[in-house]
XYZ file of C-alpha atoms in Angstrom:
527
model
C 86.179 1.852 -23.587
C 85.442 -1.173 -21.457
C 82.071 -3.114 -22.154
C 80.990 -0.300 -24.442
C 81.022 2.415 -21.728
C 83.163 5.209 -20.773
C 86.311 4.513 -18.823
C 85.469 4.549 -15.221
C 87.154 6.754 -12.679
C 90.249 5.395 -11.243
C 89.815 3.273 -7.977
C 85.932 3.100 -8.695
C 84.774 0.157 -10.858
C 81.683 0.669 -13.179
C 78.227 -0.727 -12.318
C 78.797 -3.675 -14.492
C 82.051 -4.584 -12.443
C 79.845 -4.286 -9.330
C 77.610 -6.700 -10.571
C 80.331 -8.939 -11.830
C 81.863 -9.160 -8.339
C 84.452 -6.616 -8.737
C 83.034 -4.775 -5.687
C 83.799 -7.062 -2.698
C 82.052 -4.953 0.096
C 78.730 -4.788 -1.839
C 78.839 -8.650 -2.593
C 79.211 -9.455 0.968
C 76.368 -7.253 2.092
C 74.150 -9.123 -0.500
C 75.199 -12.505 0.848
C 74.581 -11.310 4.579
C 71.059 -10.167 3.605
C 70.274 -13.475 1.949
C 71.564 -15.310 4.980
C 69.619 -13.044 7.204
C 66.390 -13.454 5.285
C 66.916 -17.396 5.434
C 67.504 -17.311 9.207
C 64.454 -14.987 9.536
C 62.074 -17.331 7.676
C 63.848 -20.311 9.276
C 62.934 -19.030 12.661
C 59.331 -18.189 11.678
C 59.079 -21.734 10.255
C 60.325 -23.253 13.486
C 57.848 -21.360 15.557
C 54.985 -22.206 13.170
C 56.007 -25.860 13.419
C 56.196 -25.793 17.251
C 52.711 -24.169 17.553
C 51.228 -26.585 14.965
C 52.912 -29.317 16.898
C 51.726 -28.167 20.262
C 48.155 -27.639 19.196
C 47.986 -31.145 17.414
C 49.643 -32.724 20.604
C 46.983 -30.869 22.888
C 44.211 -32.003 20.738
C 45.141 -35.731 20.516
C 45.962 -35.749 24.210
C 42.617 -33.845 25.282
C 40.220 -34.784 22.735
C 36.894 -36.125 24.173
C 36.207 -40.001 23.945
C 32.774 -40.930 22.733
C 31.714 -42.103 26.094
C 32.809 -39.136 27.899
C 30.384 -36.364 28.862
C 29.886 -33.774 26.232
C 30.550 -30.065 26.549
C 31.389 -26.844 24.794
C 34.368 -26.702 22.412
C 37.696 -26.044 24.390
C 40.590 -23.760 23.208
C 43.886 -25.237 22.765
C 46.000 -25.252 25.957
C 43.740 -23.059 28.085
C 40.547 -25.213 27.297
C 37.372 -23.658 28.606
C 38.958 -21.302 30.914
C 37.644 -18.169 29.157
C 34.243 -19.857 28.307
C 32.937 -19.093 31.759
C 31.910 -15.723 33.400
C 34.179 -15.976 36.470
C 32.205 -13.247 38.127
C 28.923 -15.557 37.872
C 30.641 -18.961 37.490
C 27.632 -20.911 38.896
C 25.179 -19.209 36.541
C 27.444 -19.965 33.544
C 27.628 -23.554 34.549
C 23.802 -23.781 35.205
C 23.248 -22.315 31.705
C 25.280 -24.753 30.018
C 23.480 -27.648 31.345
C 20.576 -26.454 29.290
C 22.582 -26.944 26.124
C 24.828 -29.934 26.966
C 22.508 -31.940 29.560
C 22.793 -32.548 33.269
C 26.213 -34.429 33.046
C 28.706 -32.270 30.796
C 32.281 -31.551 30.804
C 34.680 -28.591 30.709
C 38.444 -28.353 30.321
C 40.497 -26.073 32.438
C 44.048 -25.908 31.216
C 45.077 -29.592 30.909
C 42.417 -30.900 33.288
C 39.023 -32.183 32.699
C 36.209 -31.252 35.024
C 32.609 -32.952 34.872
C 29.831 -30.779 36.249
C 26.746 -32.536 37.844
C 23.435 -30.718 37.623
C 19.952 -31.294 39.215
C 19.106 -33.423 42.384
C 18.733 -36.800 40.821
C 22.128 -36.804 39.320
C 23.849 -35.348 42.468
C 22.302 -37.951 44.681
C 23.286 -40.586 42.265
C 26.867 -39.404 42.368
C 27.437 -38.415 45.684
C 25.296 -40.895 47.627
C 24.487 -43.925 45.543
C 28.028 -43.977 44.088
C 29.722 -41.923 46.865
C 32.612 -44.259 47.428
C 33.923 -43.487 43.913
C 33.897 -39.698 44.811
C 35.147 -39.602 48.454
C 38.386 -37.942 47.632
C 39.221 -34.232 46.871
C 41.495 -33.193 43.829
C 44.697 -31.601 44.729
C 44.269 -27.832 44.188
C 47.706 -26.311 43.589
C 46.785 -22.838 45.418
C 45.568 -24.458 48.396
C 48.121 -27.411 48.432
C 50.883 -24.560 48.432
C 50.115 -23.804 52.003
C 48.209 -27.080 53.305
C 50.297 -29.681 51.903
C 47.223 -32.086 51.746
C 46.585 -31.877 55.410
C 43.541 -30.920 57.478
C 39.925 -32.164 57.200
C 38.547 -30.269 54.037
C 40.931 -31.155 51.349
C 42.803 -34.053 52.726
C 42.367 -37.540 51.438
C 42.514 -41.347 52.314
C 43.946 -42.234 55.709
C 44.583 -38.651 56.882
C 41.006 -37.391 56.127
C 39.522 -40.488 57.831
C 41.469 -40.129 60.993
C 41.173 -36.286 61.204
C 37.599 -36.054 60.510
C 36.564 -38.829 62.865
C 38.730 -37.105 65.625
C 37.162 -33.693 64.854
C 33.541 -34.922 64.978
C 33.982 -37.039 68.190
C 35.911 -34.111 69.939
C 33.489 -31.333 69.188
C 30.531 -33.393 70.087
C 32.325 -33.992 73.366
C 32.320 -30.265 73.772
C 28.581 -29.720 72.855
C 28.740 -29.745 69.092
C 25.190 -29.721 67.967
C 23.806 -30.430 71.390
C 21.706 -28.567 73.572
C 24.676 -27.816 76.104
C 25.830 -25.523 73.301
C 22.862 -23.335 73.469
C 24.165 -20.976 76.312
C 27.306 -20.204 74.404
C 25.185 -19.196 71.285
C 22.643 -17.230 73.281
C 25.310 -15.587 75.511
C 27.078 -14.488 72.165
C 23.761 -13.016 70.860
C 23.526 -10.867 74.150
C 26.851 -9.305 73.291
C 25.699 -8.537 69.762
C 22.361 -7.227 70.793
C 24.100 -4.604 72.872
C 26.220 -3.579 69.793
C 23.069 -3.399 67.500
C 21.231 -1.291 70.071
C 23.966 1.046 70.537
C 23.266 2.459 67.038
C 19.697 3.458 68.216
C 18.062 2.860 64.818
C 20.814 4.687 62.674
C 22.303 2.828 59.796
C 25.317 0.565 60.316
C 27.135 -2.246 58.769
C 26.384 -5.664 60.461
C 29.165 -7.675 58.596
C 31.933 -7.489 61.212
C 29.763 -8.277 64.238
C 27.844 -11.097 62.610
C 31.223 -12.697 61.514
C 32.548 -12.134 64.952
C 29.439 -13.802 66.737
C 29.480 -16.721 64.623
C 33.195 -17.218 64.819
C 33.098 -16.891 68.616
C 30.964 -19.883 68.863
C 33.531 -22.093 67.031
C 36.421 -20.375 68.983
C 34.784 -21.527 72.194
C 34.936 -25.019 70.995
C 38.444 -24.817 69.590
C 40.373 -22.177 71.617
C 38.121 -22.502 74.758
C 37.571 -18.587 74.599
C 35.792 -15.900 72.642
C 37.228 -12.694 71.131
C 35.951 -9.203 71.838
C 34.541 -7.263 68.920
C 37.326 -4.555 69.368
C 40.221 -7.194 69.077
C 41.646 -6.052 65.794
C 43.985 -9.041 65.564
C 40.982 -11.199 65.317
C 38.893 -9.042 63.090
C 41.681 -9.113 60.739
C 41.647 -12.683 60.780
C 37.959 -12.778 59.704
C 38.767 -10.147 56.882
C 41.351 -12.445 55.618
C 39.016 -15.273 55.383
C 36.375 -13.283 53.370
C 39.266 -12.160 50.932
C 40.545 -15.497 50.736
C 37.434 -17.145 49.567
C 36.852 -14.705 46.935
C 40.419 -15.063 45.577
C 40.061 -18.923 45.460
C 37.293 -18.589 43.027
C 38.758 -16.122 40.733
C 40.179 -16.501 37.249
C 43.662 -15.936 38.486
C 43.181 -18.764 40.889
C 42.098 -20.812 37.977
C 45.159 -19.870 36.056
C 47.279 -20.745 38.835
C 45.709 -23.997 39.373
C 46.097 -25.023 35.818
C 49.648 -23.672 35.167
C 51.126 -23.542 38.689
C 54.746 -23.579 37.540
C 54.314 -20.845 35.099
C 52.109 -18.701 37.360
C 53.964 -19.104 40.775
C 57.011 -16.979 39.954
C 54.641 -13.940 38.724
C 53.246 -11.319 40.953
C 49.479 -11.536 41.465
C 46.542 -12.447 43.547
C 47.894 -15.773 44.380
C 50.729 -14.157 46.341
C 48.145 -12.426 48.404
C 46.255 -15.787 48.957
C 49.341 -17.370 50.143
C 50.491 -14.530 52.588
C 46.837 -14.346 53.995
C 46.792 -18.276 54.504
C 50.438 -18.250 56.115
C 49.349 -15.193 58.326
C 46.299 -17.034 59.504
C 48.242 -20.036 60.466
C 50.629 -18.032 62.292
C 47.619 -16.667 64.291
C 46.620 -20.209 65.284
C 50.327 -21.144 66.231
C 50.108 -18.220 68.687
C 47.062 -19.600 70.321
C 48.557 -23.054 70.378
C 51.740 -21.397 72.068
C 49.522 -20.061 74.782
C 47.613 -23.395 75.117
C 50.759 -25.139 75.977
C 51.647 -22.869 78.915
C 48.833 -24.175 81.054
C 48.098 -27.299 79.215
C 46.822 -30.366 81.443
C 46.321 -33.756 79.467
C 44.087 -34.862 82.138
C 41.774 -31.962 82.027
C 41.135 -30.991 78.238
C 39.434 -27.611 77.794
C 38.725 -27.545 74.230
C 39.764 -29.137 70.745
C 43.247 -27.930 70.875
C 43.962 -29.598 74.353
C 42.487 -32.786 73.079
C 44.490 -32.754 69.736
C 47.661 -32.130 71.927
C 46.824 -35.158 73.988
C 46.227 -37.141 70.796
C 49.475 -36.272 69.430
C 51.077 -37.484 72.564
C 49.048 -40.809 73.003
C 49.590 -41.768 69.261
C 53.143 -40.819 68.989
C 54.384 -44.541 68.897
C 51.865 -45.434 66.283
C 53.215 -45.879 62.618
C 50.189 -44.765 61.043
C 49.389 -41.585 63.122
C 48.518 -38.445 61.184
C 48.577 -36.320 64.403
C 51.023 -33.680 64.702
C 51.219 -29.917 65.237
C 51.270 -28.865 61.465
C 48.143 -30.996 61.061
C 46.696 -29.454 64.027
C 47.016 -25.947 62.625
C 45.442 -26.781 59.317
C 42.640 -28.604 61.048
C 41.927 -25.561 63.264
C 42.001 -23.477 60.032
C 39.377 -25.676 58.371
C 37.070 -25.668 61.131
C 37.163 -21.961 61.434
C 35.981 -21.974 57.663
C 33.462 -24.771 58.080
C 32.056 -23.693 61.372
C 31.679 -19.886 60.551
C 31.957 -18.683 56.981
C 28.571 -20.253 55.665
C 26.637 -19.457 58.605
C 27.567 -15.786 59.102
C 26.939 -15.228 55.339
C 23.342 -16.775 55.686
C 22.616 -14.442 58.616
C 23.653 -11.372 56.510
C 21.355 -12.673 53.592
C 18.693 -13.265 56.275
C 18.740 -9.790 57.597
C 18.723 -8.289 54.051
C 15.733 -10.547 53.069
C 13.921 -9.428 56.120
C 14.460 -5.705 55.366
C 13.237 -6.354 51.739
C 10.280 -8.292 52.822
C 8.794 -6.511 55.846
C 5.592 -8.356 55.565
C 7.407 -11.696 56.001
C 9.399 -10.299 58.833
C 6.168 -9.390 60.520
C 4.671 -12.785 60.342
C 7.761 -14.256 61.728
C 7.700 -11.960 64.746
C 4.094 -12.582 65.415
C 4.900 -16.465 65.419
C 7.699 -15.812 67.799
C 5.648 -13.563 70.131
C 2.872 -16.206 70.331
C 5.146 -19.201 71.094
C 8.239 -17.611 72.837
C 7.056 -14.177 73.907
C 9.423 -11.431 74.967
C 10.298 -12.763 78.621
C 12.760 -15.655 77.674
C 15.322 -16.652 75.118
C 14.711 -18.966 72.397
C 15.571 -22.656 72.568
C 16.258 -25.483 70.337
C 13.096 -26.972 71.701
C 11.063 -24.095 70.262
C 11.776 -25.279 66.668
C 9.112 -27.641 66.234
C 6.443 -24.990 67.352
C 7.809 -22.242 64.922
C 7.197 -23.694 61.436
C 7.071 -20.449 59.649
C 10.183 -19.034 61.170
C 11.956 -22.497 60.274
C 10.559 -22.077 56.775
C 11.947 -18.647 56.498
C 15.415 -19.507 57.631
C 15.664 -22.403 55.044
C 14.331 -20.127 52.221
C 17.148 -17.675 53.238
C 19.632 -20.734 53.023
C 18.092 -21.484 49.490
C 17.885 -18.141 47.915
C 21.330 -17.200 49.364
C 22.845 -20.202 47.759
C 25.831 -19.874 49.928
C 28.151 -22.430 48.349
C 27.074 -22.469 44.926
C 29.388 -25.109 43.378
C 29.868 -27.071 46.599
C 33.634 -28.347 46.841
C 35.224 -30.354 44.103
C 35.353 -34.101 44.254
C 37.620 -36.354 42.071
C 37.014 -39.931 40.812
C 39.201 -42.723 42.439
C 37.723 -45.242 39.843
C 35.763 -45.222 36.579
C 32.093 -44.447 37.114
C 29.117 -44.337 35.107
C 26.975 -41.118 35.300
C 23.998 -39.980 33.020
C 25.005 -42.636 30.580
C 28.459 -41.397 30.214
C 31.831 -42.745 31.695
C 33.765 -40.477 33.801
C 37.264 -42.039 33.986
C 39.467 -42.144 37.185
C 41.234 -38.979 38.116
C 38.604 -36.542 36.821
C 37.517 -33.516 38.883
C 33.870 -33.501 39.610
C 31.791 -30.272 40.446
C 28.340 -30.853 42.161
C 26.476 -27.811 40.945
C 24.305 -26.984 43.976
C 22.871 -23.893 42.206
C 21.022 -26.142 39.494
C 19.383 -27.999 42.340
C 18.307 -25.148 44.595
C 16.908 -23.138 41.544
C 15.300 -26.137 39.715
C 11.936 -25.198 38.466
C 10.986 -28.848 38.697
C 11.664 -28.917 42.395
C 10.443 -25.549 43.517
C 7.265 -23.875 42.845
C 8.690 -20.380 42.510
C 12.632 -20.978 42.230
C 13.710 -17.393 41.759
C 11.173 -15.768 44.326
C 11.657 -15.661 48.077
C 8.912 -17.903 49.017
C 8.844 -19.615 52.590
C 5.948 -21.627 51.349
C 8.501 -24.065 49.711
C 9.007 -25.367 53.276
C 5.492 -25.456 54.370
C 2.725 -28.054 53.789
C -0.852 -27.293 53.200
C -1.368 -27.343 56.930
C 1.377 -25.060 57.600
C 3.690 -27.392 59.004
C 7.360 -27.299 58.093
C 8.677 -29.965 55.502
C 12.185 -30.076 54.017
C 12.245 -31.193 50.476
C 14.748 -33.666 49.413
C 16.264 -31.307 46.943
C 17.248 -28.933 49.662
C 20.981 -29.669 49.880
C 22.773 -26.602 50.624
C 25.405 -28.459 52.473
C 25.909 -30.958 49.644
C 25.482 -34.785 50.310
C 27.239 -37.989 50.743
C 30.358 -38.792 52.861
C 31.889 -35.437 52.339
C 28.889 -33.540 53.459
C 29.900 -30.301 55.284
C 31.599 -30.904 58.726
C 29.754 -27.925 60.295
C 26.173 -28.547 59.180
C 24.925 -29.627 62.645
C 26.482 -26.561 64.290
C 25.253 -24.266 61.514
C 21.731 -25.296 61.806
C 21.635 -24.717 65.400
C 23.262 -21.283 65.053
C 21.048 -20.204 62.401
C 17.730 -20.924 64.177
C 18.997 -19.486 67.564
C 20.433 -16.505 66.094
C 17.901 -15.724 63.624
C 15.008 -16.181 66.000
C 16.651 -14.034 68.749
C 17.302 -11.244 66.060
C 13.688 -11.325 65.121
C 12.558 -11.443 68.701
C 14.585 -8.405 69.708
C 14.629 -6.171 66.659
C 13.053 -5.003 63.644
C 15.223 -4.360 60.558
C 14.827 -2.150 57.678
C 16.784 -0.323 54.951
C 17.788 3.336 55.457
C 15.499 5.902 53.874
C 15.797 5.930 50.271
C 18.175 2.865 50.020
C 16.983 -0.279 48.198
C 18.737 -3.445 49.170
C 21.072 -4.890 46.668
C 20.374 -8.617 46.148
C 23.269 -9.324 43.712
C 25.757 -11.677 45.239
C 29.393 -11.223 45.403
C 30.934 -14.335 43.654
C 33.660 -16.470 45.601
C 33.804 -19.894 47.098
C 30.651 -18.601 48.878
C 28.146 -16.125 47.400
C 27.897 -13.173 50.092
C 25.952 -10.247 49.792
C 27.765 -6.823 48.999
C 28.644 -4.786 52.052
C 25.403 -3.051 53.109
C 24.043 -0.820 56.029
C 20.883 -1.664 57.802
C 18.790 0.011 60.588
C 17.756 -1.996 63.621
C 15.048 -0.851 66.129
C 14.501 -2.562 69.381
C 10.872 -4.069 69.647
């Protein structure tokens, strides 16, 4: 008897012996279990420590200073990225202004945004203190393909040289001048034939409207127009539409906030990059064709002039003219000179179908002033106040670029009683201006009276700034205004538009960098 218990079986210690360490295998397992538990808890502790450290560091680094504009509470790491409804970002931002004021802040990832609301605030920032907001922020998704070139998202010396050259060259070829009228009116003639071919049956006007507007800028940039059956060109237009939607998506915001993390992953950013590169290839093909018959002494269009500028400024150390910049500039001119105008025209036809009584009043005015025997001219504008008011109300209600394009502070500035430090992205919320109940009698109702005085004459309120304001005012504004008047007046002169039987117009916008109507079908009968 050992330990007061029966003699164990030979070769098998008793339970007491196991406890005393006589069974080495069991003892080893026990020690391993204890070590494994320690390691497990050690890893958990380490992860917990890292998480607490990152959250604490994030809070210390990104906490709002007392003088910085207020805003909603931001989550660690991602900030307010999920605070906004990214299918209605402009509406979310406008609603936040009701709680936090006309100047408030949001955090997207590790970057701060300051959102400006209402006309007086935007005027103070973009016009009165415009020198402090003359630059654009670096947007990683765009910078991936444009590399800071072009005229829209470039800065400093590059932007000044390219914008000055673009404006002077396009004016030389009739940009905003009466000499461009025949190009616009000829393009309408092609469009009218296309619309008439449907003989009052429903059709989707999107492709043709995009094409006629794009062809006007094409005549200035490429020196020729594209046929409506040119699938290569139509694909380019579809790409632009898709690209502008992707740029305003949540995925794009994730990419811009965490580019190193998101870039290797599959996702919509890959589609955007592919679209931009394919668009650049399209422009390079046009450039290649230009070079075959290029005569520096006889420039035919913007590309010819740019090639000449590359040649003449080659020896200048500060020259920013080269073929890569040419490609990006042409891409920018396409967007600035076509997207907003074509989208506004699509809204205009939809509003005319929704409000036939307004369409009739426009047609009556056009019949009195112009009649049916000749095409409209810019000289007619002063005598068509109601038509002009309807065009402007389409622009206001369409709210085509709801959040404008972002700016970045190049020095500390004071706005709304707060300090906005250097290097902060500023978003001008145009939606808050175009729908401000203090500026418009019926802000959410289609009302041409917003642009008419008591005598029925056209007036443009100061708060009408769909093209933004200041030194970064939209490059294509002059051309857009001309196209909108001539195209819209021509449409109303030649056609009556209405929805297919039993179909109600869908007025909800599709959110992107621009607010576009969802694809729709419409009927057009010749007058």
